[in-house]
Each structure stands twice: as structure tokens, then as C-alpha cells.
Coordinates of C-alpha atoms in Angstrom, one line a residue:
X28 CA 7.7 -28.5 -14.3
X29 CA 4.5 -29.7 -15.9
X30 CA 1.4 -27.7 -14.8
X31 CA -0.3 -31.0 -14.1
X32 CA 2.5 -33.0 -12.8
X33 CA 0.2 -34.9 -10.5
X34 CA -1.3 -36.7 -13.4
X35 CA 2.0 -38.6 -13.8
X36 CA 2.3 -39.7 -10.3
X37 CA 1.5 -43.4 -10.0
X38 CA -1.3 -44.6 -7.8
X39 CA 1.1 -46.6 -5.6
X40 CA 2.9 -43.5 -4.6
X41 CA -0.1 -42.6 -2.5
X42 CA -0.1 -45.9 -0.7
X43 CA -1.7 -49.3 -1.4
X44 CA -5.3 -48.2 -0.7
X45 CA -5.2 -44.8 -2.4
X46 CA -6.7 -44.0 -5.8
X47 CA -4.2 -41.6 -7.5
X48 CA -5.8 -38.4 -8.4
X49 CA -9.5 -39.3 -8.5
X50 CA -10.7 -38.3 -5.1
X51 CA -14.4 -38.7 -6.1
X52 CA -14.6 -42.5 -6.6
X53 CA -17.2 -44.2 -4.5
X54 CA -14.9 -47.2 -3.8
X55 CA -12.4 -45.2 -1.8
X56 CA -12.7 -44.7 1.9
X57 CA -13.1 -41.2 3.3
X58 CA -9.5 -41.1 4.7
X59 CA -8.2 -42.1 1.3
X60 CA -10.1 -39.3 -0.5
X61 CA -8.9 -36.8 2.1
X62 CA -5.3 -37.9 1.7
X63 CA -5.4 -37.6 -2.0
X64 CA -7.1 -34.2 -1.9
X65 CA -4.4 -32.9 0.5
X66 CA -1.8 -34.2 -1.9
X67 CA -3.4 -32.5 -4.8
X68 CA -3.6 -29.2 -2.9
X69 CA 0.0 -29.4 -1.8
X70 CA 1.2 -30.1 -5.4
X71 CA -0.9 -27.3 -6.8
X72 CA 0.7 -24.8 -4.3
X73 CA 4.1 -26.1 -5.1
X74 CA 3.5 -25.4 -8.8
X75 CA 2.6 -21.8 -8.1
X76 CA 5.6 -21.4 -5.8
X77 CA 8.0 -23.0 -8.2
X78 CA 6.8 -21.3 -11.4
X79 CA 9.0 -19.2 -13.6
X80 CA 8.4 -15.5 -14.1
X81 CA 5.7 -15.1 -16.8
X82 CA 6.3 -11.9 -18.5
X83 CA 2.8 -11.3 -19.8
X84 CA 0.9 -12.4 -16.7
X85 CA 3.1 -11.2 -13.8
X86 CA 3.8 -7.9 -15.6
X87 CA 0.1 -7.3 -15.9
X88 CA -0.4 -8.1 -12.2
X89 CA 2.3 -5.5 -11.3
X90 CA 0.9 -2.8 -13.5
X91 CA -2.7 -3.3 -12.5
X92 CA -1.8 -3.6 -8.8
X93 CA 0.4 -0.6 -9.0
X94 CA -2.2 1.9 -10.1
X95 CA -3.7 2.4 -6.7
X96 CA -0.3 3.2 -5.2
X97 CA 0.5 5.5 -8.0
X98 CA -2.7 7.4 -7.3
X99 CA -2.1 7.4 -3.5
X100 CA 1.4 8.9 -3.9
X101 CA 0.3 11.3 -6.6
X102 CA -2.4 12.7 -4.3
X103 CA 0.0 12.8 -1.4
X104 CA 2.1 15.5 -3.1
X105 CA -0.8 17.0 -5.1
X106 CA -2.8 18.0 -2.1
X107 CA 0.2 19.7 -0.4
X108 CA 0.4 22.0 -3.5
X109 CA -3.3 22.2 -4.2
X110 CA -4.0 23.5 -0.6
X111 CA -1.8 26.5 -1.3
X112 CA -3.5 27.1 -4.7
X113 CA -6.9 26.8 -3.1
X114 CA -6.1 29.5 -0.5
X115 CA -5.3 31.8 -3.5
X116 CA -8.4 30.8 -5.4
X117 CA -10.8 31.2 -2.4
X118 CA -9.5 33.9 -0.1
X119 CA -12.9 34.1 1.6
X120 CA -12.1 30.6 3.0
X121 CA -8.8 31.8 4.4
X122 CA -10.2 33.5 7.5
X123 CA -8.1 32.6 10.6
X124 CA -4.8 32.5 8.7
X125 CA -2.2 35.3 8.9
X126 CA -2.8 38.1 6.5
X127 CA 0.6 37.4 4.9
X128 CA 0.1 33.6 4.6
X129 CA -0.4 31.9 1.3
X130 CA -2.1 28.9 2.8
X131 CA -5.3 28.0 4.6
X132 CA -5.5 28.3 8.4
X133 CA -4.1 25.3 10.2
X134 CA -7.6 23.7 10.9
X135 CA -8.6 23.8 7.3
X136 CA -5.2 22.7 5.9
X137 CA -5.2 19.9 8.4
X138 CA -8.7 18.7 7.5
X139 CA -7.9 18.6 3.8
X140 CA -4.7 16.4 4.4
X141 CA -5.8 14.2 7.2
X142 CA -9.3 13.3 5.9
X143 CA -7.9 11.1 3.1
X144 CA -5.8 9.2 5.7
X145 CA -9.0 8.7 7.8
X146 CA -10.7 7.3 4.7
X147 CA -7.7 5.1 4.1
X148 CA -7.9 3.8 7.7
X149 CA -11.5 2.7 7.3
X150 CA -11.1 1.5 3.7
X151 CA -8.2 -0.8 4.7
X152 CA -10.3 -2.5 7.5
X153 CA -13.5 -2.8 5.5
X154 CA -12.0 -4.0 2.1
X155 CA -9.4 -6.1 3.8
X156 CA -12.2 -8.1 5.4
X157 CA -14.3 -8.1 2.3
X158 CA -11.4 -9.4 0.2
X159 CA -11.2 -12.5 2.5
X160 CA -15.0 -13.1 2.5
X161 CA -16.1 -12.1 -1.0
X162 CA -12.9 -12.5 -3.0
X163 CA -9.9 -10.5 -4.1
X164 CA -11.3 -10.1 -7.6
X165 CA -14.7 -9.0 -6.6
X166 CA -13.4 -6.1 -4.5
X167 CA -10.6 -5.0 -6.9
X168 CA -12.6 -3.0 -9.4
X169 CA -14.8 -1.4 -6.7
X170 CA -11.8 0.1 -4.9
X171 CA -10.6 1.7 -8.1
X172 CA -14.0 3.2 -8.9
X173 CA -14.1 4.8 -5.5
X174 CA -10.6 6.3 -6.1
X175 CA -11.7 7.6 -9.5
X176 CA -15.0 9.0 -8.3
X177 CA -13.3 10.7 -5.2
X178 CA -10.6 12.2 -7.4
X179 CA -12.9 13.5 -10.1
X180 CA -15.3 14.8 -7.4
X181 CA -12.6 16.9 -6.0
X182 CA -11.7 18.4 -9.4
X183 CA -15.2 19.6 -10.0
X184 CA -16.0 20.8 -6.5
X185 CA -17.0 24.4 -6.0
X186 CA -17.7 26.9 -3.3
X187 CA -21.4 27.4 -2.6
X188 CA -23.7 29.2 -0.3
X189 CA -24.7 26.0 1.6
X190 CA -21.6 23.9 1.1
X191 CA -18.1 25.4 1.1
X192 CA -15.3 24.3 -1.2
X193 CA -13.6 22.9 1.9
X194 CA -16.6 20.8 2.9
X195 CA -17.0 19.4 -0.6
X196 CA -13.3 18.5 -0.8
X197 CA -13.4 16.8 2.6
X198 CA -16.3 14.6 1.5
X199 CA -14.7 13.6 -1.9
X200 CA -11.3 13.1 -0.3
X201 CA -12.8 10.7 2.3
X202 CA -14.3 8.7 -0.6
X203 CA -11.0 8.6 -2.4
X204 CA -9.3 7.5 0.8
X205 CA -11.7 4.6 1.2
X206 CA -10.7 3.3 -2.2
X207 CA -7.0 3.8 -1.6
X208 CA -7.3 2.0 1.8
X209 CA -9.0 -0.9 0.1
X210 CA -6.3 -1.1 -2.5
X211 CA -3.5 -1.7 0.0
X212 CA -4.5 -5.2 1.2
X213 CA -6.1 -6.3 -2.1
X214 CA -3.1 -5.3 -4.3
X215 CA -0.6 -6.8 -1.8
X216 CA -2.5 -10.1 -1.5
X217 CA -3.0 -10.4 -5.2
X218 CA 0.7 -10.0 -5.9
X219 CA 1.8 -12.3 -3.1
X220 CA -0.6 -15.1 -3.9
X221 CA 0.3 -15.2 -7.6
X222 CA 4.0 -14.8 -7.1
X223 CA 6.6 -17.6 -7.2
X224 CA 8.5 -17.8 -4.0
X225 CA 11.9 -17.0 -5.3
X226 CA 10.8 -13.6 -6.8
X227 CA 7.9 -12.8 -4.5
X228 CA 9.7 -9.9 -2.8
X229 CA 10.7 -8.4 -6.1
X230 CA 7.3 -8.7 -7.6
X231 CA 5.7 -7.0 -4.6
X232 CA 8.4 -4.3 -4.5
X233 CA 7.6 -3.5 -8.2
X234 CA 4.0 -2.9 -7.1
X235 CA 4.8 -0.5 -4.3
X236 CA 7.5 1.2 -6.4
X237 CA 4.5 2.9 -8.3
X238 CA 4.5 5.3 -5.3
X239 CA 7.7 6.8 -6.4
X240 CA 6.5 7.4 -9.9
X241 CA 3.2 8.8 -8.6
X242 CA 4.9 11.4 -6.5
X243 CA 7.3 12.3 -9.3
X244 CA 4.4 12.6 -11.8
X245 CA 2.5 14.9 -9.4
X246 CA 5.6 17.2 -9.2
X247 CA 6.0 17.2 -12.9
X248 CA 2.3 18.0 -13.5
X249 CA 2.5 20.8 -11.0
X250 CA 5.6 22.3 -12.6
X251 CA 4.0 22.1 -16.1
X252 CA 0.8 23.6 -14.9
X253 CA 2.5 26.4 -13.0
X254 CA 4.7 27.2 -16.0
X255 CA 1.7 27.5 -18.3
X256 CA -0.3 29.6 -15.9
X257 CA 2.1 32.2 -14.6
X258 CA -0.1 34.9 -13.1
X259 CA -1.2 35.1 -9.5
X260 CA -4.9 35.7 -10.0
X261 CA -7.6 33.7 -8.2
X262 CA -8.9 32.5 -11.5
X263 CA -5.5 31.1 -12.5
X264 CA -5.0 29.4 -9.1
X265 CA -8.5 27.8 -9.3
X266 CA -7.6 26.3 -12.7
X267 CA -4.2 25.1 -11.5
X268 CA -5.5 23.0 -8.6
X269 CA -8.3 21.4 -10.6
X270 CA -5.8 20.3 -13.3
X271 CA -3.3 19.1 -10.7
X272 CA -5.9 17.0 -8.7
X273 CA -8.0 15.9 -11.7
X274 CA -5.0 14.4 -13.6
X275 CA -4.8 11.8 -10.9
X276 CA -7.9 10.1 -12.5
X277 CA -6.1 9.2 -15.7
X278 CA -4.1 6.1 -14.5
X279 CA -7.1 4.7 -12.8
X280 CA -9.3 5.1 -15.9
X281 CA -6.7 3.4 -18.0
X282 CA -6.5 0.4 -15.6
X283 CA -10.2 0.1 -14.8
X284 CA -11.1 -2.6 -17.3
X285 CA -8.1 -4.7 -16.4
X286 CA -9.1 -4.6 -12.7
X287 CA -12.5 -6.2 -13.5
X288 CA -11.0 -8.9 -15.7
X289 CA -8.1 -10.0 -13.5
X290 CA -8.6 -13.6 -12.3
X291 CA -9.2 -14.7 -8.8
X292 CA -6.2 -16.1 -7.1
X293 CA -6.0 -19.9 -7.0
X294 CA -5.3 -19.8 -3.3
X295 CA -8.6 -18.0 -2.6
X296 CA -10.4 -20.5 -4.9
X297 CA -8.7 -23.4 -3.1
X298 CA -8.7 -22.4 0.5
X299 CA -11.7 -20.1 0.9
X300 CA -14.1 -21.2 -1.9
X301 CA -12.6 -24.7 -1.2
X302 CA -12.8 -25.8 -4.8
X303 CA -9.5 -27.7 -5.5
X304 CA -10.5 -28.8 -9.0
X305 CA -11.2 -25.3 -10.1
X306 CA -8.0 -24.0 -8.6
X307 CA -5.9 -26.7 -10.3
X308 CA -7.5 -25.9 -13.6
X309 CA -6.7 -22.2 -13.1
X310 CA -3.1 -23.0 -12.3
X311 CA -2.8 -25.2 -15.3
X312 CA -4.2 -22.4 -17.5
X313 CA -2.0 -19.6 -16.3
X314 CA 1.2 -21.6 -16.1
X315 CA 0.9 -22.9 -19.6
X316 CA -0.8 -19.9 -21.4
X317 CA -0.6 -17.0 -18.9
X318 CA -4.4 -16.7 -19.1
X319 CA -7.4 -18.0 -17.3
X320 CA -10.5 -19.7 -18.7
X321 CA -13.6 -18.9 -16.7
X322 CA -16.6 -21.2 -17.0
X323 CA -19.6 -19.5 -15.2
X324 CA -21.7 -22.6 -15.4
X325 CA -19.2 -25.0 -13.8
X326 CA -20.2 -26.8 -10.6
X327 CA -18.4 -25.9 -7.5
X328 CA -17.0 -29.0 -5.8
X329 CA -16.4 -27.8 -2.2
X330 CA -14.2 -29.7 0.2
X331 CA -14.2 -29.4 4.0
X332 CA -11.3 -27.2 5.2
X333 CA -10.8 -24.5 7.8
X334 CA -13.4 -21.7 7.4
X335 CA -13.2 -18.2 8.6
X336 CA -15.4 -17.4 11.6
X337 CA -15.1 -15.3 14.7
X338 CA -14.3 -18.4 16.8
X339 CA -11.7 -19.6 14.3
X340 CA -10.2 -16.0 14.2
X341 CA -9.9 -16.0 18.0
X342 CA -8.4 -19.4 18.0
X343 CA -5.7 -18.6 15.4
X344 CA -4.8 -15.1 16.8
X345 CA -5.2 -16.4 20.3
X346 CA -1.9 -18.1 19.8
X347 CA 0.8 -15.8 20.9
X348 CA 3.1 -16.5 18.0
X349 CA 0.5 -15.5 15.5
X350 CA -0.8 -12.4 17.4
X351 CA 2.8 -11.3 17.9
X352 CA 3.5 -11.1 14.2
X353 CA 0.3 -9.1 13.6
X354 CA 1.2 -6.7 16.4
X355 CA 4.7 -6.4 15.0
X356 CA 3.6 -5.7 11.4
X357 CA 1.1 -3.1 12.7
X358 CA 3.5 -1.4 15.1
X359 CA 6.2 -1.2 12.4
X360 CA 3.8 0.3 9.9
X361 CA 2.5 2.8 12.5
X362 CA 6.1 3.9 13.3
X363 CA 6.9 4.3 9.6
X364 CA 3.9 6.3 8.6
X365 CA 4.2 8.6 11.6
X366 CA 7.6 9.6 10.4
X367 CA 7.1 9.3 6.7
X368 CA 3.8 11.1 6.4
X369 CA 4.7 13.7 9.1
X370 CA 7.4 14.9 6.7
X371 CA 5.7 14.2 3.3
X372 CA 2.3 15.8 4.0
X373 CA 4.1 19.0 5.0
X374 CA 6.5 18.8 2.1
X375 CA 6.1 22.4 0.8
X376 CA 6.9 23.8 4.3
X377 CA 9.6 21.3 5.2
X378 CA 11.4 21.7 1.8
X379 CA 10.9 25.5 1.9
X380 CA 12.7 25.5 5.2
X381 CA 15.5 23.2 4.0
X382 CA 15.7 24.4 0.4
X383 CA 15.3 28.1 1.6
X384 CA 12.7 29.8 -0.5
X385 CA 12.7 33.6 -0.4
X386 CA 9.8 34.8 1.9
X387 CA 9.3 37.7 -0.5
X388 CA 8.6 35.4 -3.5
X389 CA 5.1 35.5 -5.1
X390 CA 2.8 32.4 -4.5
X391 CA 3.5 31.3 -8.1
X392 CA 7.2 31.2 -7.5
X393 CA 6.8 29.4 -4.1
X394 CA 4.7 26.7 -5.8
X395 CA 7.3 26.3 -8.5
X396 CA 10.1 26.0 -5.9
X397 CA 8.2 23.4 -3.9
X398 CA 7.6 21.3 -7.0
X399 CA 11.2 21.6 -8.0
X400 CA 12.4 20.5 -4.6
X401 CA 10.0 17.5 -4.7
X402 CA 11.4 16.4 -8.1
X403 CA 14.9 16.6 -6.7
X404 CA 14.0 14.5 -3.6
X405 CA 11.9 12.0 -5.6
X406 CA 14.4 11.5 -8.4
X407 CA 17.5 11.4 -6.1
X408 CA 16.1 9.2 -3.3
X409 CA 12.5 7.9 -3.5
X410 CA 12.7 6.1 -6.8
X411 CA 16.3 4.9 -6.4
X412 CA 15.3 3.6 -2.9
X413 CA 12.6 1.4 -4.3
X414 CA 14.8 -0.1 -6.9
X415 CA 17.6 -0.8 -4.5
X416 CA 15.1 -2.6 -2.5
X417 CA 14.0 -4.5 -5.6
X418 CA 17.6 -5.7 -6.2
X419 CA 18.2 -6.9 -2.6
X420 CA 14.8 -7.9 -1.2
X421 CA 15.0 -11.6 -2.2
X422 CA 18.7 -11.9 -1.2
X423 CA 19.1 -10.0 2.1
X424 CA 15.6 -10.8 3.4
X425 CA 12.7 -8.5 4.5
X426 CA 13.6 -8.2 8.2
X427 CA 17.2 -7.2 7.6
X428 CA 16.3 -4.5 5.1
X429 CA 13.5 -3.2 7.3
X430 CA 15.7 -3.0 10.4
X431 CA 18.5 -1.4 8.3
X432 CA 16.1 1.2 6.9
X433 CA 14.6 2.1 10.3
X434 CA 18.1 2.3 11.8
X435 CA 19.5 4.5 9.1
X436 CA 16.4 6.7 9.2
X437 CA 16.7 7.2 13.0
X438 CA 20.4 8.2 12.7
X439 CA 19.7 10.6 9.8
X440 CA 16.7 12.2 11.7
X441 CA 18.8 12.7 14.8
X442 CA 21.6 14.3 12.8
X443 CA 19.0 16.5 10.9
X444 CA 17.5 17.5 14.2
X445 CA 20.9 18.3 15.7
X446 CA 22.1 20.6 12.8
X447 CA 18.6 22.2 12.2
X448 CA 19.2 25.6 13.7
X449 CA 18.7 29.1 12.5
X450 CA 20.2 30.4 10.4
X451 CA 20.1 27.6 7.8
X452 CA 22.8 28.7 5.4
X453 CA 26.1 27.7 4.0
X454 CA 27.5 24.2 4.7
X455 CA 24.7 23.5 7.2
X456 CA 22.1 24.0 4.5
X457 CA 24.0 21.9 2.0
X458 CA 24.3 19.1 4.6
X459 CA 20.6 19.2 5.4
X460 CA 19.6 18.9 1.7
X461 CA 22.0 15.9 1.2
X462 CA 20.8 14.2 4.5
X463 CA 17.2 14.8 3.6
X464 CA 17.6 13.0 0.3
X465 CA 19.5 10.1 1.9
X466 CA 16.7 9.9 4.5
X467 CA 14.0 9.2 1.9
X468 CA 16.3 6.8 0.1
X469 CA 16.5 4.7 3.3
X470 CA 12.7 5.0 3.9
X471 CA 12.1 3.3 0.6
X472 CA 15.1 1.0 0.7
X473 CA 13.7 -0.2 3.9
X474 CA 10.4 0.1 5.9
X475 CA 8.2 1.9 3.3
X476 CA 8.6 -1.2 1.1
X477 CA 8.9 -4.0 3.6
X478 CA 5.9 -2.9 5.8
X479 CA 3.8 -3.4 2.8
X480 CA 5.3 -6.8 1.9
X481 CA 5.6 -8.6 5.2
X482 CA 1.9 -8.6 6.3
X483 CA 0.9 -10.1 2.9
X484 CA 3.2 -13.1 3.4
X485 CA 2.2 -14.2 6.9
X486 CA -1.2 -15.6 8.0
X487 CA -3.5 -18.1 6.4
X488 CA -5.3 -17.3 3.2
X489 CA -8.7 -16.9 4.9
X490 CA -7.2 -14.1 7.1
X491 CA -4.4 -12.8 5.0
X492 CA -6.2 -9.8 3.6
X493 CA -7.9 -9.0 6.9
X494 CA -4.6 -9.0 8.7
X495 CA -3.0 -6.8 6.0
X496 CA -5.9 -4.4 6.3
X497 CA -5.3 -4.2 10.1
X498 CA -1.6 -3.5 9.5
X499 CA -2.4 -0.9 6.9
X500 CA -5.0 0.8 9.1
X501 CA -2.3 1.0 11.9
X502 CA 0.0 2.7 9.5
X503 CA -2.6 5.3 8.5
X504 CA -3.3 5.9 12.2
X505 CA 0.3 6.9 12.5
X506 CA -0.1 9.3 9.6
X507 CA -3.2 10.8 11.3
X508 CA -1.4 11.2 14.6
X509 CA 1.6 12.8 12.8
X510 CA -0.6 15.4 11.1
X511 CA -2.5 16.2 14.3
X512 CA 0.6 16.5 16.4
X513 CA 2.3 18.6 13.8
X514 CA -0.8 20.9 13.6
X515 CA -0.8 21.4 17.3
X516 CA 2.9 22.1 17.3
X517 CA 2.7 25.0 14.8
X518 CA -0.9 26.1 15.7
X519 CA 0.3 29.6 16.8
X520 CA 2.5 30.1 13.8
X521 CA 1.6 30.7 10.2
X522 CA 2.4 27.8 7.9
X523 CA 4.7 30.0 5.8
X524 CA 6.8 30.6 8.9
X525 CA 7.6 27.2 10.2
X526 CA 10.9 27.7 11.9
X527 CA 13.9 25.5 12.6
X528 CA 12.7 24.8 16.1
X529 CA 9.6 23.1 14.9
X530 CA 11.4 21.2 12.3
X531 CA 13.9 20.0 14.9
X532 CA 11.1 18.7 17.1
X533 CA 9.6 16.9 14.2
X534 CA 12.9 15.3 13.3
X535 CA 13.5 14.0 16.8
X536 CA 10.0 12.6 17.2
X537 CA 10.3 10.8 13.9
X538 CA 13.7 9.4 15.0
X539 CA 12.2 8.0 18.2
X540 CA 9.5 6.1 16.3
X541 CA 12.1 4.9 13.8
X542 CA 13.9 3.3 16.8
X543 CA 10.6 1.7 17.9
X544 CA 10.4 0.2 14.4
X545 CA 13.8 -1.4 14.8
X546 CA 12.8 -3.0 18.1
X547 CA 9.5 -4.2 16.8
X548 CA 11.1 -5.7 13.7
X549 CA 13.5 -7.8 15.8
X550 CA 11.3 -8.7 18.8
X551 CA 7.8 -9.2 17.3
X552 CA 8.4 -10.4 13.7
X553 CA 10.0 -13.8 14.6
X554 CA 10.3 -15.3 11.2
X555 CA 12.1 -14.3 7.9
X556 CA 9.6 -14.7 5.0
X557 CA 12.3 -14.8 2.3
X558 CA 12.4 -18.2 0.5
X559 CA 9.3 -19.6 2.3
X560 CA 5.9 -20.4 0.9
X561 CA 2.9 -18.5 2.2
X562 CA 1.5 -21.8 3.7
X563 CA 4.8 -22.4 5.7
X564 CA 4.5 -18.8 7.0
X565 CA 0.9 -19.2 8.0
X566 CA 1.9 -21.4 11.0
X567 CA -0.8 -24.0 10.3
X568 CA -0.7 -27.7 9.6
X569 CA -0.8 -28.2 5.8
X570 CA -0.6 -32.0 5.6
X571 CA -4.1 -32.3 7.0
X572 CA -5.6 -29.0 5.8
X573 CA -8.6 -30.7 4.1
X574 CA -10.7 -32.8 6.5
X575 CA -13.3 -34.2 4.2
X576 CA -13.9 -34.7 0.4
X577 CA -16.0 -32.5 -1.7
X578 CA -19.7 -32.5 -2.8
X579 CA -20.8 -31.0 -6.1
X580 CA -23.3 -28.2 -6.4
X581 CA -23.8 -25.2 -8.5
X582 CA -23.5 -21.6 -7.3
X583 CA -21.4 -19.7 -4.8
X584 CA -22.0 -19.9 -1.1

């Protein structure tokens, strides 16, 4: 398909009184101009939706968008290991924990883990809204800078007389969380708005699959660091956690320049900046050359189209069918993250109970065992789960895969809870290891992927990022609740002695929320996004989207 197919459409195809493509002639009536502009917009959107996969451009989008998720997953595992290393490096901060424990007291350990999720909660809401008002491109580099600064700030934090190491880490982890939260809606929307319809699911799955590689990389870095620093001194532990956390900066630094040079999406240019001429020019450039040509001195020719406002927001989401989808996306993500993060953020203790570390092992050996267990789970289930989803997402559909993943997770969690009894040995232990790996396979070949994709496909362009930010924040609220509930459950125990009873409770609670995810998928998300354009899924009239022709002026408003 030609990138400027509309140039070949004869004037008479628009009707006897229409003027082909030139919507700016003075001889046309206003209705004629509006009709032509709507036709041009529709054709431009069809060209994006029907485009072929462009190796250079679409691969660049996947790699740039995936950096934030790589860092998010890297930190998810790194902090579970680093908190144990920190307890060894700063024993003066370990007051309140058992004398035999190798981790911080519950309050400090909980603070270190949950603060990043709190930052992500606020970052998703703030940057989701900003991406709809100021542009996807404008926010994209800022989010990554926050992630880099927050990660680097953690790595150079120290214990002082006035500010403890815990206080410093909490501050920097909140900053990092803000950036990660902002990255969720921006990366999702960027990928969805550039993607052709037939491969949109696979393109977005490739972005979120960076999480698997991030967690795998964190486990590898941990094992390499531990193998090189094999003594149990406080000085060695201090060096280990700094290397482990600080290495998370590297992918962000490599991608920073590309974040600032990635183009604005044509949908934002067309529907929010309301400049159809510029959007069509951008589409022509990237379909033919996989590049964008930016003219900073070009006049903005803005048309009249729906504009984001509080009244418009209430009108759109005041319709039950639109609000229902937003609630469905948010509830599904809440249910997923409560289960997923409840297990993942306590990985060293969950895997220690399942993979049965020896309680007499030195801290060095315990860290090694936790990293090894994480590599097994990641390589056997997390990464394969993402790529199974990649293969089937555009054939089976999002809803079917999400419901299947939630259902499988619920069944597996119930079985895990039923067989999780002391003593964990023999066939019971083997069964738990296998089921635990299969559980994470279905998390990723299911809701961990689809809850990220679905909110980026519904809703109009002017609210798409805001809605995705709301859904993301709901998920992170689930992660926060999971951590707090888990902390209260084991408050009277040392973290090194989490027993089968507490694991069993956690498995059953996670199973209950997985079942809620199944119900929400079928009852609240009423449409299947597969094979449909973003505009069709927005539930708005597209034939009369533009209501008046443009006027030319310079500058951005």
C-alpha cells in the first residue's frame, strides 16, 4: 500500500461537491472540508494499521520501550538479594530482627521493598496523565532519567549520623519507582500506537518480555558477584549489594539517547495536537524510510476535534460500557500483582522454603542458593511463558489467554497450598518445585502479559495513557497490599524461618485473587481487542471525529 494512497483517490470519490485532498481551499464549504479531513484521518490510520513489520523501526521501538521493564524486573530480584546483603553490611541497622537472622527486621525489609511500588503507583498516575497532555515523546526520556538517577543513588548511598542507609535507600527507591511507574503507560502506548493491527499483540509482548530477561540478568549478576566475593565480612557484603543494584543503570544509560530521539506517535499528533497534515507526513516518512523528518519551524495546522477536559472525561467514562472496561483492566491487574508480587518480592524466602536451603548455611551460601533458584525459575518458566504468549497472542486473543492464565494459576496455587506441609521433602518437595515453575509459566503466558497489553488498546487517544496509568496504579496497589499483608502474617517470625503454614496461607490468598481475575476478565472486559483498530476499540464515532477545518499558526498550544 502506498504511504500516500489518498493522493490517487479521484475527487469524485468524495462526492460532487468535495475537493479531493485539499481541505484548505476557500471555495469549499465547511462541511466539505470537514468531510475530506475525516477521510484523510481515516486513511492515515488505515495505513498505520495495515503496514508491514518494519525491521529497523519496530525493532527499535521494542528495544527502547523494553528498557524500563528490564530495569523494573532487574530491581525486583536485585532488592530481594540486596536486602540480605545490606543486613550483613550494616548490622547496626539490624536491631529488631532475630539474633540468628540474616535479614533486616520485617519493618525495614518491608519498607525497602514496598517503597518502589509506592513510587510506581504515583509515577503511573502522574506520567500517564502527562503523556496524554504533553506528549508521549516529551515524557519518555524524563522517566528513564528518573530510573537511572534513582538506581545510581541507591548504589552510592551510605550510612550516616543524620541519615541512615535505610532512609537514603527509601528515598532513592521512591525516585526510581516514579520513573518505572511512568514507563508503564508510555511504553505501552508508544508500542500500541505504532503497531500494525495484525502484529500489535506480538509487538507489545516483545516489549513486556524484557521483564524476563531483567530478572534473569539480576540472578546472573548476583551469582557472578557472589562467586567473586566469597567471604562473609561486612565489607564484602557492602561491595556486593552496590554492584548488584548499580548494574541496573547500564541498560538505561545505553538507551537514554534513543529515548530522546524517538518520534511522537502519529495518533498523538493527529488526535491530540490535532495536526493531520503533520501526522500524514510522519506516516509517509516512517512507512517508506522507517525514519521521521522533524521540522521545528513548521506551522501547526490544528483542526477541531474532541479535546481532553474534565467534562469530556466524565462524559466518556460516564458511559457504563467505557467505565466497565477501565474497572475490568484495573481489577485484573490488581489481582495479578497481588499474587505475582506477593510471591516474587519474597523470592529468597519462598524459594528457600521450596528449594530447601540448609539453615546452617553461611549467608554467602544462602545468597548463592537463592540466585540459583531464581535462575531455574526464570529460565524454566518466566522467559518461556513470555514467548509462548508471543506466539499465540494474535491468534487466540487477549481475553482467552488472560482467562486461561488466571485459571491455571488459581488451580496451581490451590494445589501448592494443599501439599505445602511440613516436612517438605521427597516427592512432595519435587512436586512443589515443578508446580512452582509451571505457575510462573502461566503467569507470563497469561495475565502478566495481557494486563499490560489490554489497557493500551482500549480508550480514545486523548485518554489512552491516562487510563493505562490508572490500570497500572491499580496493579501496584495490589503489590503494595500483598507486601503489607505478607509482612503482618510473618511479623512474629524471623524472615529466615518462614514456615509451610505461612506459605500455604499465601498460596490460598493468591489463588482467590486469581479467580477474581478470571471473573473480571469475562464480565467486565466486554470486547476482544485482537484484530481491531485502536479507534474501533475506543467506542467513539470515527466518521465525524473532526468537526471543523484547521487554521494555521506557529507554535504548540
